[in-house]
Amino acid sequence: MPTNLRLRTLGDRSASAADRSATRPPSRSAGPEGQRTAPLSGGTVPGPSPSSADRSPRSADGGSDGPADRTVPAPGPGAELLDDLRRLIARYVILPNEQALDAVVLWTAATHLQDAFQHAPRLAILGPVKRCGKSRLLDVVTETVHRPVITVNASAAAIFRSITSRPPTLLVDEADTLFGSVKAAERNEDLRGLLNAGHQRNRPTLRIGGPEQKVMAFPTFAMAALAGIGDLPDTIMDRAIVVRMRRRAPGETVASFRTRRDVPELHALREQFTAWSADVMDEAARLEPHMPVEDRAADTWEPLIAVADLAGGHWPERARAACRSMTAAEEAQERETGLGTRLLADIRRAFTALGDPPALPTTRLIAALRDDPEAPWAEYGLNGLTPRGLQLLLRDHGISSSNIRFPDGNQAKGFTRNKFTDAWLRYCAEPPPADR
């Protein structure tokens, strides 16, 4: 076993929580005139406020995620463990960029602190084609996460029963077989619902069971990693740290991964994360780290940022840089390929191309959408976009067709332009020239 892996002794790992509390430096304690002790980092952080936001370092782009006079917290044991895990993952897998590698490291470490967090982010490991390293990355992650439960094609009922009050870490390979087609997605709707609900604590699923056929509540809260070809359902993607893998270029090399030879080192690191997480669990539960993003993205990234702040060193800065970069990349990806947003933008272009009439018949609007060679609507579904499909895609925006009498005197189902105005303002970043 490499000497740089710092294994705790059995006695250290079995120490009681009370003993740890007695020997641990007091958390969030204020020092004299603007100095407070930074637990687990071995240093002090200047500033009058005990808020965890004040522990944020200067951001990578020269800005600040917190007050401008904050210093980088000294690295503690957690930072060394994160560095070790980063080195091991990079040995076997080439990630698309440094930020993605940092995110995977932090997500893996966060699985050991699930009991402290309100949200359980998903890790979506996606590739456009086969042989992009998705399964290899999942292999390495599986051997280092907390209580792994791995499957290729499990039923929703089996997964329900795998999640207990002590959350495991779910790992699903070949997720495209579950959600990659309309029929597969319909068959696995219960699983999608479970993965959505399990992103937040206290969202159980109810089932009838037992000899007396009583209502039973099954916990759903657990972190989960899913690997597959193509995107996952939008609702899962919205709750995920998305890592978009790609094939290795000529000259890019990685070490082979052999279970018998390589897994013991990963398991040794897992044990160290288990011990470290026990030491910092209480502090993690109190943390409210300053976030560089908002809303659902903040919920999803908060556990990773919290792990980085607890570890100290360069990790708080790296975590926030990864958060900003990867969130922005997914927002750009959604604007480009998200069907809902793409449809709104294409409808606006269709209205513009047809002279911005106050209303269009549904048939004419669909014909314009399907005639666009750059759009996906001619191949959408089995036979291209249909009126029913259009209604379903627009339903979440509160837009529906109605009976309209057109200037030629004919009455038909259609859409008025003003029904789209609010959605265009909210979801389409760049209005067309005609709207300016």
Coordinates of C-alpha atoms in Angstrom, one line a residue:
M1 CA 0.0 0.0 0.0
P2 CA 1.5 3.4 -0.9
T3 CA 2.9 5.3 2.0
N4 CA 1.1 8.5 1.3
L5 CA -2.2 6.9 2.2
R6 CA -2.6 7.7 5.9
L7 CA -4.6 4.9 7.4
R8 CA -6.1 5.4 10.9
T9 CA -5.7 2.8 13.5
L10 CA -8.7 0.7 14.5
G11 CA -8.6 2.5 17.9
D12 CA -8.8 5.9 16.1
R13 CA -11.8 4.8 14.0
S14 CA -13.7 3.4 16.9
A15 CA -13.4 6.4 19.2
S16 CA -16.7 7.6 20.4
A17 CA -18.3 10.7 19.2
A18 CA -18.0 12.2 22.7
D19 CA -14.2 11.6 22.7
R20 CA -13.9 13.2 19.3
S21 CA -16.0 16.2 20.4
A22 CA -13.8 16.6 23.5
T23 CA -10.6 16.7 21.5
R24 CA -11.8 18.6 18.5
P25 CA -11.1 22.3 18.4
P26 CA -14.4 24.2 19.1
S27 CA -16.1 25.0 15.8
R28 CA -17.0 28.5 14.8
S29 CA -15.4 29.9 17.9
A30 CA -14.6 33.6 17.8
G31 CA -11.1 34.7 18.5
P32 CA -9.8 38.1 19.6
E33 CA -10.8 41.0 17.4
G34 CA -11.7 39.4 14.1
Q35 CA -9.8 36.1 14.4
R36 CA -11.7 32.8 14.6
T37 CA -10.4 29.2 14.7
A38 CA -10.9 27.3 11.5
P39 CA -11.6 23.7 12.5
L40 CA -9.8 21.0 10.6
S41 CA -7.6 23.4 8.7
G42 CA -4.9 24.1 11.2
G43 CA -5.0 27.8 10.8
T44 CA -7.0 30.9 11.5
V45 CA -9.2 32.9 9.2
P46 CA -9.5 36.7 9.7
G47 CA -12.9 38.2 9.9
P48 CA -15.5 39.1 12.4
S49 CA -18.3 36.8 11.3
P50 CA -18.5 33.1 12.2
S51 CA -20.6 32.4 9.1
S52 CA -19.3 29.7 6.8
A53 CA -19.6 32.1 3.9
D54 CA -16.6 33.9 5.4
R55 CA -14.5 30.8 4.8
S56 CA -14.7 31.2 1.1
P57 CA -11.4 32.0 -0.6
R58 CA -10.8 34.4 -3.4
S59 CA -12.3 33.1 -6.6
A60 CA -10.2 31.9 -9.5
D61 CA -11.1 34.8 -11.8
G62 CA -9.9 37.4 -9.4
G63 CA -13.3 38.1 -8.0
S64 CA -14.5 37.1 -4.6
D65 CA -17.1 34.6 -3.4
G66 CA -17.0 36.1 0.0
P67 CA -15.6 39.2 1.8
A68 CA -12.6 40.6 0.0
D69 CA -10.2 40.2 2.9
R70 CA -10.6 36.5 3.3
T71 CA -7.5 34.3 3.2
V72 CA -7.2 30.8 1.9
P73 CA -7.8 28.3 4.7
A74 CA -4.9 26.1 5.5
P75 CA -5.3 22.5 4.3
G76 CA -6.4 19.9 6.7
P77 CA -6.6 16.1 6.6
G78 CA -9.6 16.4 4.2
A79 CA -7.6 18.3 1.7
E80 CA -4.9 15.6 1.6
L81 CA -7.6 12.9 1.1
L82 CA -9.2 14.9 -1.7
D83 CA -5.7 15.2 -3.3
D84 CA -5.1 11.5 -3.0
L85 CA -8.5 10.7 -4.6
R86 CA -7.9 13.1 -7.4
R87 CA -4.6 11.5 -8.2
L88 CA -6.2 8.0 -8.2
I89 CA -9.1 8.9 -10.5
A90 CA -6.8 10.7 -12.9
R91 CA -4.6 7.6 -13.0
Y92 CA -7.4 5.5 -14.6
V93 CA -9.7 8.0 -16.4
I94 CA -9.2 11.1 -18.5
L95 CA -11.9 13.6 -17.6
P96 CA -13.0 16.3 -20.1
N97 CA -11.4 19.1 -18.0
E98 CA -9.9 19.9 -14.6
Q99 CA -13.2 21.2 -13.3
A100 CA -15.0 17.9 -14.1
L101 CA -12.2 16.0 -12.3
D102 CA -12.6 18.2 -9.2
A103 CA -16.4 17.8 -9.2
V104 CA -16.1 14.0 -9.3
V105 CA -13.7 14.0 -6.4
L106 CA -15.9 16.3 -4.3
W107 CA -19.1 14.4 -5.1
T108 CA -17.4 11.1 -4.1
A109 CA -16.2 12.6 -0.8
A110 CA -19.7 14.1 -0.2
T111 CA -21.3 10.6 -0.3
H112 CA -19.6 10.0 3.1
L113 CA -21.4 13.0 4.6
Q114 CA -24.9 12.4 3.3
D115 CA -26.3 12.4 6.8
A116 CA -25.3 16.0 7.2
F117 CA -26.9 17.4 4.0
Q118 CA -30.4 18.5 2.9
H119 CA -29.8 17.5 -0.7
A120 CA -28.3 14.5 -2.4
P121 CA -26.9 15.6 -5.8
R122 CA -26.9 13.1 -8.7
L123 CA -23.7 12.6 -10.7
A124 CA -24.6 12.2 -14.4
I125 CA -21.7 10.5 -16.3
L126 CA -22.6 10.9 -19.9
G127 CA -21.0 10.3 -23.3
P128 CA -22.2 10.7 -26.9
V129 CA -21.1 7.3 -27.9
K130 CA -19.5 4.1 -26.5
R131 CA -16.0 3.9 -25.2
C132 CA -15.8 7.3 -23.6
G133 CA -14.7 6.0 -20.2
K134 CA -18.1 6.2 -18.5
S135 CA -18.1 2.8 -17.0
R136 CA -14.4 3.0 -16.0
L137 CA -15.1 6.2 -14.1
L138 CA -18.1 4.5 -12.4
D139 CA -15.8 1.6 -11.5
V140 CA -13.4 3.8 -9.7
V141 CA -16.1 5.9 -8.0
T142 CA -17.9 2.7 -6.9
E143 CA -14.9 1.6 -4.9
T144 CA -14.5 4.9 -3.0
V145 CA -18.1 6.1 -2.3
H146 CA -20.0 5.4 0.9
R147 CA -22.0 2.1 1.0
P148 CA -22.2 1.5 -2.8
V149 CA -25.3 -0.2 -4.3
I150 CA -24.5 -0.7 -8.0
T151 CA -26.9 -2.0 -10.6
V152 CA -27.3 -2.2 -14.4
N153 CA -31.0 -2.8 -14.6
A154 CA -32.8 -2.9 -11.3
S155 CA -36.5 -2.5 -10.7
A156 CA -37.8 0.6 -8.9
A157 CA -39.1 -1.7 -6.2
A158 CA -35.7 -3.2 -5.6
I159 CA -34.1 0.2 -5.3
F160 CA -36.9 1.4 -3.0
R161 CA -35.9 -1.4 -0.6
S162 CA -32.2 -0.7 -1.0
I163 CA -32.5 2.8 0.5
T164 CA -32.8 2.9 4.3
S165 CA -32.5 5.6 7.0
R166 CA -28.8 5.2 6.5
P167 CA -28.5 6.3 2.9
P168 CA -26.4 4.2 0.5
T169 CA -24.9 5.5 -2.7
L170 CA -26.8 4.3 -5.8
L171 CA -24.7 3.6 -8.9
V172 CA -26.5 2.8 -12.2
D173 CA -24.5 1.8 -15.3
E174 CA -26.1 1.8 -18.8
A175 CA -28.7 4.3 -17.7
D176 CA -29.6 4.8 -21.4
T177 CA -31.3 1.4 -21.3
L178 CA -33.7 2.8 -18.7
F179 CA -34.4 6.2 -20.2
G180 CA -33.0 6.2 -23.7
S181 CA -36.3 5.7 -25.6
V182 CA -39.9 6.9 -25.1
K183 CA -41.0 3.3 -24.3
A184 CA -38.2 2.6 -21.9
A185 CA -38.8 5.9 -20.1
E186 CA -42.5 5.1 -19.7
R187 CA -41.6 1.7 -18.2
N188 CA -39.3 3.3 -15.7
E189 CA -41.3 6.3 -14.7
D190 CA -41.4 5.1 -11.1
L191 CA -37.6 5.0 -11.1
R192 CA -37.4 8.5 -12.5
G193 CA -39.8 9.6 -9.8
L194 CA -37.6 8.0 -7.1
L195 CA -34.5 9.6 -8.4
N196 CA -36.2 13.0 -8.5
A197 CA -37.7 12.6 -5.0
G198 CA -34.4 11.3 -3.5
H199 CA -32.6 14.6 -4.3
Q200 CA -34.2 16.1 -1.2
R201 CA -34.5 14.8 2.3
N202 CA -37.9 13.8 3.6
R203 CA -39.5 12.9 0.3
P204 CA -40.6 9.3 0.9
T205 CA -42.6 7.2 -1.6
L206 CA -45.8 5.5 -0.4
R207 CA -46.7 2.0 -1.3
I208 CA -49.2 -0.6 -0.1
G209 CA -47.5 -3.6 1.4
G210 CA -47.2 -6.1 4.2
P211 CA -49.6 -8.8 5.3
E212 CA -52.2 -6.3 6.3
Q213 CA -51.8 -4.2 3.1
K214 CA -51.0 -1.0 5.0
V215 CA -49.6 2.1 3.6
M216 CA -45.8 2.0 3.9
A217 CA -43.4 4.9 3.5
F218 CA -40.1 4.1 1.8
P219 CA -37.2 6.6 2.1
T220 CA -35.8 7.9 -1.2
F221 CA -33.0 10.2 0.0
A222 CA -29.6 8.9 -1.3
M223 CA -26.9 10.2 -3.6
A224 CA -26.8 8.5 -7.0
A225 CA -24.5 8.3 -10.0
L226 CA -25.8 7.3 -13.4
A227 CA -23.7 6.5 -16.4
G228 CA -25.0 6.2 -20.0
I229 CA -25.0 7.3 -23.6
G230 CA -26.9 10.5 -24.2
D231 CA -28.8 12.8 -21.8
L232 CA -30.9 11.6 -18.9
P233 CA -34.5 12.9 -18.4
D234 CA -34.6 16.7 -17.9
T235 CA -35.8 16.4 -14.3
I236 CA -32.8 14.2 -13.4
M237 CA -30.3 16.4 -15.3
D238 CA -31.6 19.4 -13.4
R239 CA -30.6 17.7 -10.1
A240 CA -27.2 16.4 -11.3
I241 CA -23.6 17.3 -11.5
V242 CA -23.1 16.6 -15.2
V243 CA -19.8 15.2 -16.5
R244 CA -19.7 14.9 -20.3
M245 CA -17.1 12.3 -21.1
R246 CA -15.4 11.9 -24.5
R247 CA -13.1 9.4 -26.2
R248 CA -9.4 9.6 -25.5
A249 CA -7.4 11.5 -28.2
P250 CA -4.3 10.0 -29.7
G251 CA -1.5 10.3 -27.2
E252 CA -3.8 10.3 -24.1
T253 CA -3.0 7.3 -22.0
V254 CA -4.4 5.9 -18.7
A255 CA -3.4 3.0 -16.5
S256 CA -5.3 -0.2 -16.8
F257 CA -7.7 -0.9 -14.0
R258 CA -7.5 -4.4 -12.4
T259 CA -9.8 -5.2 -9.5
R260 CA -7.5 -7.5 -7.6
R261 CA -4.5 -5.2 -7.8
D262 CA -6.1 -1.7 -7.6
V263 CA -9.2 -1.9 -5.5
P264 CA -7.4 -2.4 -2.1
E265 CA -5.8 1.1 -2.5
L266 CA -9.2 2.6 -3.3
H267 CA -10.8 0.8 -0.3
A268 CA -8.0 2.1 2.0
L269 CA -8.9 5.6 0.9
R270 CA -12.6 4.9 1.4
E271 CA -11.8 4.0 5.0
Q272 CA -10.0 7.2 5.5
F273 CA -12.9 9.2 4.2
T274 CA -15.2 7.3 6.5
A275 CA -13.1 8.2 9.5
W276 CA -12.7 11.9 8.4
S277 CA -16.4 12.2 7.8
A278 CA -17.1 11.0 11.3
D279 CA -14.9 13.8 12.6
V280 CA -16.5 16.6 10.6
M281 CA -20.1 15.4 10.5
D282 CA -21.4 17.9 13.0
E283 CA -19.6 20.8 11.4
A284 CA -20.9 19.7 8.0
A285 CA -24.5 19.8 9.3
R286 CA -24.1 23.4 10.5
L287 CA -22.3 24.7 7.4
E288 CA -24.1 27.0 5.0
P289 CA -21.4 27.8 2.5
H290 CA -21.5 30.8 0.3
M291 CA -22.6 29.6 -3.1
P292 CA -21.6 31.1 -6.5
V293 CA -24.9 29.9 -8.1
E294 CA -28.6 30.0 -7.1
D295 CA -31.8 28.0 -6.9
R296 CA -31.7 24.3 -7.9
A297 CA -28.0 24.6 -8.9
A298 CA -27.1 25.8 -5.4
D299 CA -29.0 22.9 -3.8
T300 CA -27.2 20.4 -6.0
W301 CA -23.7 21.9 -5.6
E302 CA -23.9 22.8 -1.9
P303 CA -22.7 19.4 -0.6
L304 CA -19.6 19.6 -2.8
I305 CA -18.8 23.2 -1.8
A306 CA -19.3 22.2 1.9
V307 CA -16.8 19.3 1.5
A308 CA -14.3 21.7 0.0
D309 CA -14.7 24.3 2.8
L310 CA -14.3 21.6 5.4
A311 CA -11.1 20.3 3.7
G312 CA -9.6 23.8 3.2
G313 CA -6.4 24.5 1.2
H314 CA -7.0 25.1 -2.4
W315 CA -10.2 23.1 -2.5
P316 CA -12.7 25.9 -1.7
E317 CA -11.4 27.9 -4.6
R318 CA -11.3 24.8 -7.0
A319 CA -14.8 23.8 -6.0
R320 CA -16.4 27.2 -6.7
A321 CA -14.5 27.4 -10.0
A322 CA -15.9 24.0 -11.0
C323 CA -19.4 25.0 -9.9
R324 CA -19.4 28.2 -12.0
S325 CA -17.8 26.6 -15.0
M326 CA -19.9 23.4 -15.1
T327 CA -23.2 25.1 -14.3
A328 CA -22.6 27.7 -17.1
A329 CA -21.7 24.9 -19.5
E330 CA -25.0 23.0 -18.8
E331 CA -27.0 26.2 -19.1
A332 CA -25.5 26.7 -22.5
Q333 CA -26.1 23.1 -23.4
E334 CA -29.8 23.4 -22.4
R335 CA -30.3 26.5 -24.4
E336 CA -28.8 24.7 -27.4
T337 CA -30.4 21.2 -27.1
G338 CA -33.1 21.3 -24.4
L339 CA -36.3 20.4 -26.2
G340 CA -38.5 22.7 -24.2
T341 CA -36.3 25.8 -24.7
R342 CA -35.4 24.8 -28.2
L343 CA -39.1 24.5 -29.1
L344 CA -39.9 28.0 -27.8
A345 CA -37.0 29.5 -29.8
D346 CA -38.1 27.6 -32.9
I347 CA -41.7 28.7 -32.5
R348 CA -40.6 32.3 -32.3
R349 CA -38.5 31.9 -35.4
A350 CA -41.5 30.3 -37.2
F351 CA -43.8 33.3 -36.2
T352 CA -41.1 35.7 -37.5
A353 CA -40.6 33.9 -40.7
L354 CA -44.3 33.9 -41.4
G355 CA -44.6 37.7 -40.8
D356 CA -45.4 37.7 -37.1
P357 CA -49.2 37.1 -37.5
P358 CA -51.3 37.4 -34.3
A359 CA -52.1 33.7 -34.5
L360 CA -51.2 30.6 -36.4
P361 CA -53.2 27.4 -37.0
T362 CA -51.6 24.4 -35.2
T363 CA -51.1 22.6 -38.5
R364 CA -49.3 25.5 -40.1
L365 CA -47.1 26.0 -37.0
I366 CA -46.1 22.3 -37.0
A367 CA -45.4 22.4 -40.7
A368 CA -43.0 25.3 -40.2
L369 CA -41.3 23.6 -37.4
R370 CA -40.9 20.3 -39.3
D371 CA -39.7 22.1 -42.4
D372 CA -36.7 23.5 -40.6
P373 CA -33.8 21.2 -41.6
E374 CA -31.7 22.2 -38.6
A375 CA -34.4 21.4 -36.1
P376 CA -35.3 18.0 -34.6
W377 CA -39.0 18.2 -35.1
A378 CA -39.3 16.2 -38.3
E379 CA -37.8 13.2 -36.5
Y380 CA -39.4 13.8 -33.1
G381 CA -41.2 10.8 -31.8
L382 CA -42.2 8.0 -34.2
N383 CA -43.6 10.2 -37.1
G384 CA -42.3 13.7 -36.4
L385 CA -43.9 16.3 -34.2
T386 CA -47.7 16.0 -33.9
P387 CA -50.3 18.4 -32.4
R388 CA -50.5 16.1 -29.4
G389 CA -46.7 16.2 -29.0
L390 CA -46.7 19.9 -29.3
Q391 CA -49.3 20.3 -26.6
L392 CA -47.3 18.1 -24.2
L393 CA -44.1 20.0 -24.8
L394 CA -45.8 23.3 -24.1
R395 CA -47.8 22.2 -21.2
D396 CA -45.2 23.0 -18.6
H397 CA -45.1 26.6 -19.8
G398 CA -48.9 26.9 -19.5
I399 CA -49.4 27.3 -23.2
S400 CA -52.2 25.5 -25.0
S401 CA -54.0 25.7 -28.3
S402 CA -57.5 27.1 -28.6
N403 CA -60.2 27.5 -31.2
I404 CA -59.4 30.6 -33.3
R405 CA -61.3 32.3 -36.1
F406 CA -58.7 33.5 -38.7
P407 CA -59.0 36.4 -41.1
D408 CA -60.1 34.2 -44.0
G409 CA -63.1 33.2 -41.9
N410 CA -62.1 29.7 -41.1
Q411 CA -62.0 28.5 -37.5
A412 CA -59.3 26.0 -36.4
K413 CA -57.2 25.0 -33.5
G414 CA -54.2 27.3 -33.2
F415 CA -51.9 29.4 -31.0
T416 CA -52.0 33.2 -30.5
R417 CA -48.6 34.9 -30.5
N418 CA -49.2 36.7 -27.2
K419 CA -49.4 33.3 -25.4
F420 CA -45.7 32.9 -26.0
T421 CA -44.5 36.4 -25.0
D422 CA -43.8 35.6 -21.3
A423 CA -42.1 32.3 -22.0
W424 CA -39.9 33.9 -24.7
L425 CA -38.8 36.6 -22.3
R426 CA -38.0 34.0 -19.6
Y427 CA -36.4 31.2 -21.5
C428 CA -35.1 32.5 -24.8
A429 CA -32.0 34.5 -24.1
E430 CA -31.7 36.3 -27.5
P431 CA -34.8 37.8 -29.1
P432 CA -34.9 37.8 -32.9
P433 CA -34.2 41.0 -34.7
A434 CA -38.0 41.5 -35.4
D435 CA -38.7 41.7 -31.7
R436 CA -36.1 44.3 -30.9

